[in-house]
Short mmCIF file of C-alpha atoms in Angstrom, two decimals:
data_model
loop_
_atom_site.label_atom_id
_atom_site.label_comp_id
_atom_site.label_asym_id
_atom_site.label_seq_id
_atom_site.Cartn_x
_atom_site.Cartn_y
_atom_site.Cartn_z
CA UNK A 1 20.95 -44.90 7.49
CA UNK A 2 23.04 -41.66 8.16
CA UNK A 3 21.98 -40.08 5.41
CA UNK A 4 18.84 -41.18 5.25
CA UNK A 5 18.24 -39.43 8.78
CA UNK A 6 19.83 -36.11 6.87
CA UNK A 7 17.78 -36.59 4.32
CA UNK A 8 14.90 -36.60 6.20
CA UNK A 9 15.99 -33.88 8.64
CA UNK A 10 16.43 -31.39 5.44
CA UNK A 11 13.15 -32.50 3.86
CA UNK A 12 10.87 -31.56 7.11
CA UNK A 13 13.07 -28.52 7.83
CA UNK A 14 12.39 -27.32 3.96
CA UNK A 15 8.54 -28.62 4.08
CA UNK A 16 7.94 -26.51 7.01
CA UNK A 17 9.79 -23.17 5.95
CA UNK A 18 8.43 -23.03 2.70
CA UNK A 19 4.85 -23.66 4.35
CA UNK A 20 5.09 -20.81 6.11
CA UNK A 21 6.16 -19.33 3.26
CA UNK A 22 3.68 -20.11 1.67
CA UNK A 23 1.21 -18.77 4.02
CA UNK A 24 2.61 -15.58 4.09
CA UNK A 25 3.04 -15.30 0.32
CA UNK A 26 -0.37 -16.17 0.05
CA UNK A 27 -1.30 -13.91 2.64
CA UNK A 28 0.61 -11.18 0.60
CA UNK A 29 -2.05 -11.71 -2.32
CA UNK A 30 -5.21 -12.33 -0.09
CA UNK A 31 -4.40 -8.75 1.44
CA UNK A 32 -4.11 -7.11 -2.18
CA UNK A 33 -7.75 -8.21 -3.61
CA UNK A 34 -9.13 -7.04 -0.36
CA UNK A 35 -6.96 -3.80 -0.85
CA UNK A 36 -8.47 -3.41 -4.70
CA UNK A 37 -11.72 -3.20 -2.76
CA UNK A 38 -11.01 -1.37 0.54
CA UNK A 39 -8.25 1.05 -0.91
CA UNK A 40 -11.02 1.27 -4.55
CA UNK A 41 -13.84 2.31 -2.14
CA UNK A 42 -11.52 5.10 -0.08
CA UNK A 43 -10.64 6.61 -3.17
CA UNK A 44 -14.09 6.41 -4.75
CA UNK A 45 -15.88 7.72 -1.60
CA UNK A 46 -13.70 10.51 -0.75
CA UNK A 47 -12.61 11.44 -4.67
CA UNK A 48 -14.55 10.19 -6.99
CA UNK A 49 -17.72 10.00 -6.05
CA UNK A 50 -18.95 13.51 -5.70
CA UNK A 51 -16.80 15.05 -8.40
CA UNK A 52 -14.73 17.81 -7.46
CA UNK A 53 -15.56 17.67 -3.22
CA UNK A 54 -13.58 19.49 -0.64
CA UNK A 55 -12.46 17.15 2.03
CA UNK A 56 -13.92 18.72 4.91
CA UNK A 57 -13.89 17.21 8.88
CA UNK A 58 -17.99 17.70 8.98
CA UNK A 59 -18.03 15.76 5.59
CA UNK A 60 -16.16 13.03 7.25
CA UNK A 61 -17.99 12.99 10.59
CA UNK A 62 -21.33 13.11 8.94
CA UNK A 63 -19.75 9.76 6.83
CA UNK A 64 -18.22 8.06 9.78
CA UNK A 65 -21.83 8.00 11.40
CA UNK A 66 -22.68 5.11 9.81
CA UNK A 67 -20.51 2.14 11.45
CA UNK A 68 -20.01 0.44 8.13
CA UNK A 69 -17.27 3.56 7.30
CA UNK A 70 -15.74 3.18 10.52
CA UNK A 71 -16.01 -0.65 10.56
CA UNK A 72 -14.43 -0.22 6.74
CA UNK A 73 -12.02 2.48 8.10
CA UNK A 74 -10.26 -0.11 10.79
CA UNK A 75 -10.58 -3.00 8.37
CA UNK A 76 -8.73 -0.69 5.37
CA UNK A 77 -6.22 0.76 8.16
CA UNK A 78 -5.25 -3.35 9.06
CA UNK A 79 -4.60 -4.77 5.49
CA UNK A 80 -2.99 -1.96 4.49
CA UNK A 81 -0.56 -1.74 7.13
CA UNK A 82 -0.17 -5.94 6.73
CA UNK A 83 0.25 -5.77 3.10
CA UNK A 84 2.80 -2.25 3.21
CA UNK A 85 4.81 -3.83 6.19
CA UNK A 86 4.54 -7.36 4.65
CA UNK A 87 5.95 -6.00 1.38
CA UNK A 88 8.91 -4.34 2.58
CA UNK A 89 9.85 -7.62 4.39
CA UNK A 90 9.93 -9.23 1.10
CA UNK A 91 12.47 -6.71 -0.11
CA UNK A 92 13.98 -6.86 2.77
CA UNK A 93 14.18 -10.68 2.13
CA UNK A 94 15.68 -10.17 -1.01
CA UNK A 95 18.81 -9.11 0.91
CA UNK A 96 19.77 -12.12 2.01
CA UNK A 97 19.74 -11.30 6.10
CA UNK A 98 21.33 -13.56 8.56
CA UNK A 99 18.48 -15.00 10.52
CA UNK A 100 18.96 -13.17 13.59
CA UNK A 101 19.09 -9.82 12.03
CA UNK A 102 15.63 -10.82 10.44
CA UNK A 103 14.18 -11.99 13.34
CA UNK A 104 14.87 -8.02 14.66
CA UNK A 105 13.53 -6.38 11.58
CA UNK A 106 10.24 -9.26 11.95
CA UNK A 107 9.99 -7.67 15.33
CA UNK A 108 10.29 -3.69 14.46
CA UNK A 109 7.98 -4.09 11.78
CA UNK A 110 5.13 -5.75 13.87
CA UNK A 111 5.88 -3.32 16.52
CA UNK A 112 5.46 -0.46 14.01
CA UNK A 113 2.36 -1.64 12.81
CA UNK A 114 0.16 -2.54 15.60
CA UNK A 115 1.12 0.70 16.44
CA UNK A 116 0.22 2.35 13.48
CA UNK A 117 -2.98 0.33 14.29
CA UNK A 118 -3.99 1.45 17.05
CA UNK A 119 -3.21 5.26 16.15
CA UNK A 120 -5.90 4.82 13.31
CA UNK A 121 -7.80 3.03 15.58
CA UNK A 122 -7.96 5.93 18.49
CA UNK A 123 -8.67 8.41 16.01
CA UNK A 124 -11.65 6.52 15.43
CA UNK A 125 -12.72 5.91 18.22
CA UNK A 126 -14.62 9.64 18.91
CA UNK A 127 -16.80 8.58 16.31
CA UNK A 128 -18.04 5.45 17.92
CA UNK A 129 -18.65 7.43 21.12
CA UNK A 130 -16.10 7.01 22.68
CA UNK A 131 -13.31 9.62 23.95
CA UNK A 132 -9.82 9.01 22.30
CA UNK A 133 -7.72 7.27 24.58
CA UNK A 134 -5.02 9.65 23.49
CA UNK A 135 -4.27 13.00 21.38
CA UNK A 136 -1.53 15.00 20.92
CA UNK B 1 32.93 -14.97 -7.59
CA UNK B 2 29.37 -14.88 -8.01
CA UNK B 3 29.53 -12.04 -11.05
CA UNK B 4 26.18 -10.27 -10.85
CA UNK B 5 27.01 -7.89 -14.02
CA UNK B 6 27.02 -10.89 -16.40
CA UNK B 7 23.14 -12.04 -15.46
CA UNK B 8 20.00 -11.28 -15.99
CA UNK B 9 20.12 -9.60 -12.86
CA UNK B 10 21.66 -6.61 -13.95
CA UNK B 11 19.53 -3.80 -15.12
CA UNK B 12 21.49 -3.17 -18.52
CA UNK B 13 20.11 -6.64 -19.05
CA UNK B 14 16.68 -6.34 -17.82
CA UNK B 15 13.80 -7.54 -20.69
CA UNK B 16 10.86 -5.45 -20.00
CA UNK B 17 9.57 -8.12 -17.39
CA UNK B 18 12.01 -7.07 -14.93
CA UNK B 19 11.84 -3.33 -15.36
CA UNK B 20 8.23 -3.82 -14.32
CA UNK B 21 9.18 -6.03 -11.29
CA UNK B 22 11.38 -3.28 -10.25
CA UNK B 23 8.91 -0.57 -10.86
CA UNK B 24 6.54 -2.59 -8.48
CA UNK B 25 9.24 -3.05 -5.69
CA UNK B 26 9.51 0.47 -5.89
CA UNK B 27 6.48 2.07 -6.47
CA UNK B 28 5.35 0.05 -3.07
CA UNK B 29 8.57 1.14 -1.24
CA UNK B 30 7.05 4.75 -1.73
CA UNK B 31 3.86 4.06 -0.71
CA UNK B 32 4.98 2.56 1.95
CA UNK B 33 6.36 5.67 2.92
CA UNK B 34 3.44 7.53 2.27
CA UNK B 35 1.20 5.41 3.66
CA UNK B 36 2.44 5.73 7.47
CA UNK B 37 3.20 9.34 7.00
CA UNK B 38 -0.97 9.33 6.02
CA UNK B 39 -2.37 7.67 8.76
CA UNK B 40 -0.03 9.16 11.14
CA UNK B 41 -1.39 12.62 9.96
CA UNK B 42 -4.71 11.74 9.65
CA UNK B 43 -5.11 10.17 13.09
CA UNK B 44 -3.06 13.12 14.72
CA UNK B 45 -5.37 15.73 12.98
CA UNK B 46 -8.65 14.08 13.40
CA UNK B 47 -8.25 12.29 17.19
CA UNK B 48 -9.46 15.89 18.44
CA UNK B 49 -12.95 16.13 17.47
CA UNK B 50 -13.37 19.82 17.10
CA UNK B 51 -12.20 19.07 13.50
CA UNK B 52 -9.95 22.93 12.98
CA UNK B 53 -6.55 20.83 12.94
CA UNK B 54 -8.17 18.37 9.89
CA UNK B 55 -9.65 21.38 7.79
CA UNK B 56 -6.09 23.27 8.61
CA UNK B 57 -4.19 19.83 7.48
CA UNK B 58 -6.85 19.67 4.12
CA UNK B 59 -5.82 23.37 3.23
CA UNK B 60 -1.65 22.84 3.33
CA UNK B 61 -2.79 19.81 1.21
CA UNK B 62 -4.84 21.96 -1.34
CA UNK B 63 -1.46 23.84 -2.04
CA UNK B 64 0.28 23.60 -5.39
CA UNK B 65 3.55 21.22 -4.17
CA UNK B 66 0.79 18.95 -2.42
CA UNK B 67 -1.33 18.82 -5.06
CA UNK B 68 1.47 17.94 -7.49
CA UNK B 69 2.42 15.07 -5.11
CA UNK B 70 -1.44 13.84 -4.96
CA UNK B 71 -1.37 12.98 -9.02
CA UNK B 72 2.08 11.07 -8.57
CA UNK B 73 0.29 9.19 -5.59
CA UNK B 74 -2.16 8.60 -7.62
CA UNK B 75 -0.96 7.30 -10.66
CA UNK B 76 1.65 5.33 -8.54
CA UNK B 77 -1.76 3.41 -6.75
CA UNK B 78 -2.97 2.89 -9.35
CA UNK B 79 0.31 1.26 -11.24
CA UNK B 80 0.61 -0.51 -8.35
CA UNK B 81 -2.81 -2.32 -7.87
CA UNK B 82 -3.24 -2.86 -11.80
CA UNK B 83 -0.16 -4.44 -12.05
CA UNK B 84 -0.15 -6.38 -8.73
CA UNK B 85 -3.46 -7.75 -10.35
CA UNK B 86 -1.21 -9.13 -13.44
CA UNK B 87 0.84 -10.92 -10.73
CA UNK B 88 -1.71 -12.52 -9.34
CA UNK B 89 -2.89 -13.44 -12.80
CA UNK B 90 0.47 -14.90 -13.29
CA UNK B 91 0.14 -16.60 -9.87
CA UNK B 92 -2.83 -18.43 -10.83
CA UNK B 93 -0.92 -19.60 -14.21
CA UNK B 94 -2.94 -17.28 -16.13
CA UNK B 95 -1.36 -15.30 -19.24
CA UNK B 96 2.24 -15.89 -18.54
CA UNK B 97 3.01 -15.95 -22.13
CA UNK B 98 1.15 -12.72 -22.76
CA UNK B 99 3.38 -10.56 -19.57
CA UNK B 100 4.06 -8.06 -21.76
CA UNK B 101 1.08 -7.41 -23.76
CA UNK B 102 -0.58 -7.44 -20.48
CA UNK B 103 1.81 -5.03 -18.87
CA UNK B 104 0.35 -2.78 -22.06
CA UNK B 105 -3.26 -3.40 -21.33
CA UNK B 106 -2.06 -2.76 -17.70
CA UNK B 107 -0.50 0.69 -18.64
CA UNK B 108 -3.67 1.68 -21.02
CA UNK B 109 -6.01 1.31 -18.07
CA UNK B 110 -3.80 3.37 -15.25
CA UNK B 111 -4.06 5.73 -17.70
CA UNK B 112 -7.53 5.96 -18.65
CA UNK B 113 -8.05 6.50 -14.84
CA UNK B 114 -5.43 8.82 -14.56
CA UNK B 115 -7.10 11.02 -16.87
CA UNK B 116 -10.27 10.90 -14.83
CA UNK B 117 -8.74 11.51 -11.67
CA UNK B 118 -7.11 14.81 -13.35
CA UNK B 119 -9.96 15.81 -14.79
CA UNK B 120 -11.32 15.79 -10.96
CA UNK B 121 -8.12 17.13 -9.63
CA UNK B 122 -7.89 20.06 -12.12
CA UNK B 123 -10.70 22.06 -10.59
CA UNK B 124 -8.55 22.30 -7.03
CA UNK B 125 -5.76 23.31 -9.19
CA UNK B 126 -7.89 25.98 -10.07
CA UNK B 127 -8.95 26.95 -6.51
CA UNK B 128 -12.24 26.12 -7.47
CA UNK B 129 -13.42 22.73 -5.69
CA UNK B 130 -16.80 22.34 -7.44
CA UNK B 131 -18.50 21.20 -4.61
#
């Protein structure tokens, strides 16, 4: 019965961890098609597009009129800073950490990126009418 | 001891398949790093709206070292993405048996848009943005 309890204690604590594995793995994947899109149309609309354009603030005021860029802008700015930050946690991974010294770098790299976040998001924010909440 | 140098694990024993893993752990470890040093830039030059600090920033970047580093960002995108695709592919149990032909057909298409992207790079090189 002993080890039947063990048994069962290892199979839940293994079922669970690898489900959130899982989820984050998948997660990892999910956040790369939408990046071929998001991170294809940045490149396209700012270099490809109009062959041989300087990159000029007016250009990118007159784009950022139309919400979809800005609404595009925040949504590229999120899953890129998921999938970067999400990637080096991987390689961090790799590394074999004791749990607690994960459970820090977990920490510093969420707090680095809804940081990040909200940086993009205040610089933004001017061309949705509203002031920036702060500058340098 | 666990003897690392007599595995697969060590790179004078790397097949091709893991020289390409490695190339994708760190071709994203560098964009990592240029990807927060971007939006930190961007957001700090463009949160005024005057916009003088984001055509200032968009001139240092139209200088020769920057513009060297733009085609190595480039081509390391677009390594990245094409072969993050054949992951997925793998992921989904597709062409497994093909990795390395793939990983070719990966490498022929980063470089067919690599060539575009100079060809629309040159002219800036030149210090003659056509538009």
């Amino acid at each position: 019965m002993e080890a039947t309890a063990t048994e069962e204690h290892l199979t839940s604590t293994t079922v669970t961890e690898v489900g959130r594995g899982n989820l984050v793995w998948l997660m990892q994947r999910v956040s790369a098609a939408l990046l071929l899109f998001f991170l294809g149309a940045h490149f396209w609309v700012l270099h490809f597009a109009v062959a041989g354009e300087k990159l000029t603030f007016q250009g990118v005021a007159e784009r950022l009129r139309t919400p979809l860029f800005v609404f595009i802008d925040l949504a590229l700015v999120a899953v890129v800073v998921f999938h970067g930050l999400n990637g080096l946690l991987v390689v961090v991974t790799d590394f074999n950490l004791s749990r607690g010294a994960r459970t820090v770098v977990v920490w510093l790299l969420w707090i680095v990126g809804v940081v990040t976040f909200l940086y993009g998001a205040n610089a933004l924010l001017p061309f949705m009418g509203y002031s920036p909440l702060f500058t340098r | 001891m666990y003897r690392v140098r007599h595995t697969d694990l060590w790179p004078s024993h790397y097949n091709l398949g893991m020289w390409v893993w490695l190339a994708q752990r760190i071709s994203g470890i560098v964009l990592v790093l240029y990807l927060f040093t971007h939006i930190w830039v961007i957001s700090f030059s463009i949160a005024n709206r005057q916009g003088q600090e984001f055509n200032q920033v968009m001139a240092l970047f139209q200088t020769p070292l920057f513009l060297s580093l733009d085609l190595l960002l480039l081509a390391g995108v677009l390594f990245h993405a094409l072969n993050g695709i054949r992951v997925i592919l793998f992921d989904l149990g597709i062409g497994i048996r093909q990795q390395k032909a793939i990983f070719w057909g990966v490498l022929v298409i980063v470089s067919a848009i690599f060539a575009w992207g100079v060809s629309l790079w040159w002219p800036f090189v030149q210090g003659k943005p056509l538009v």
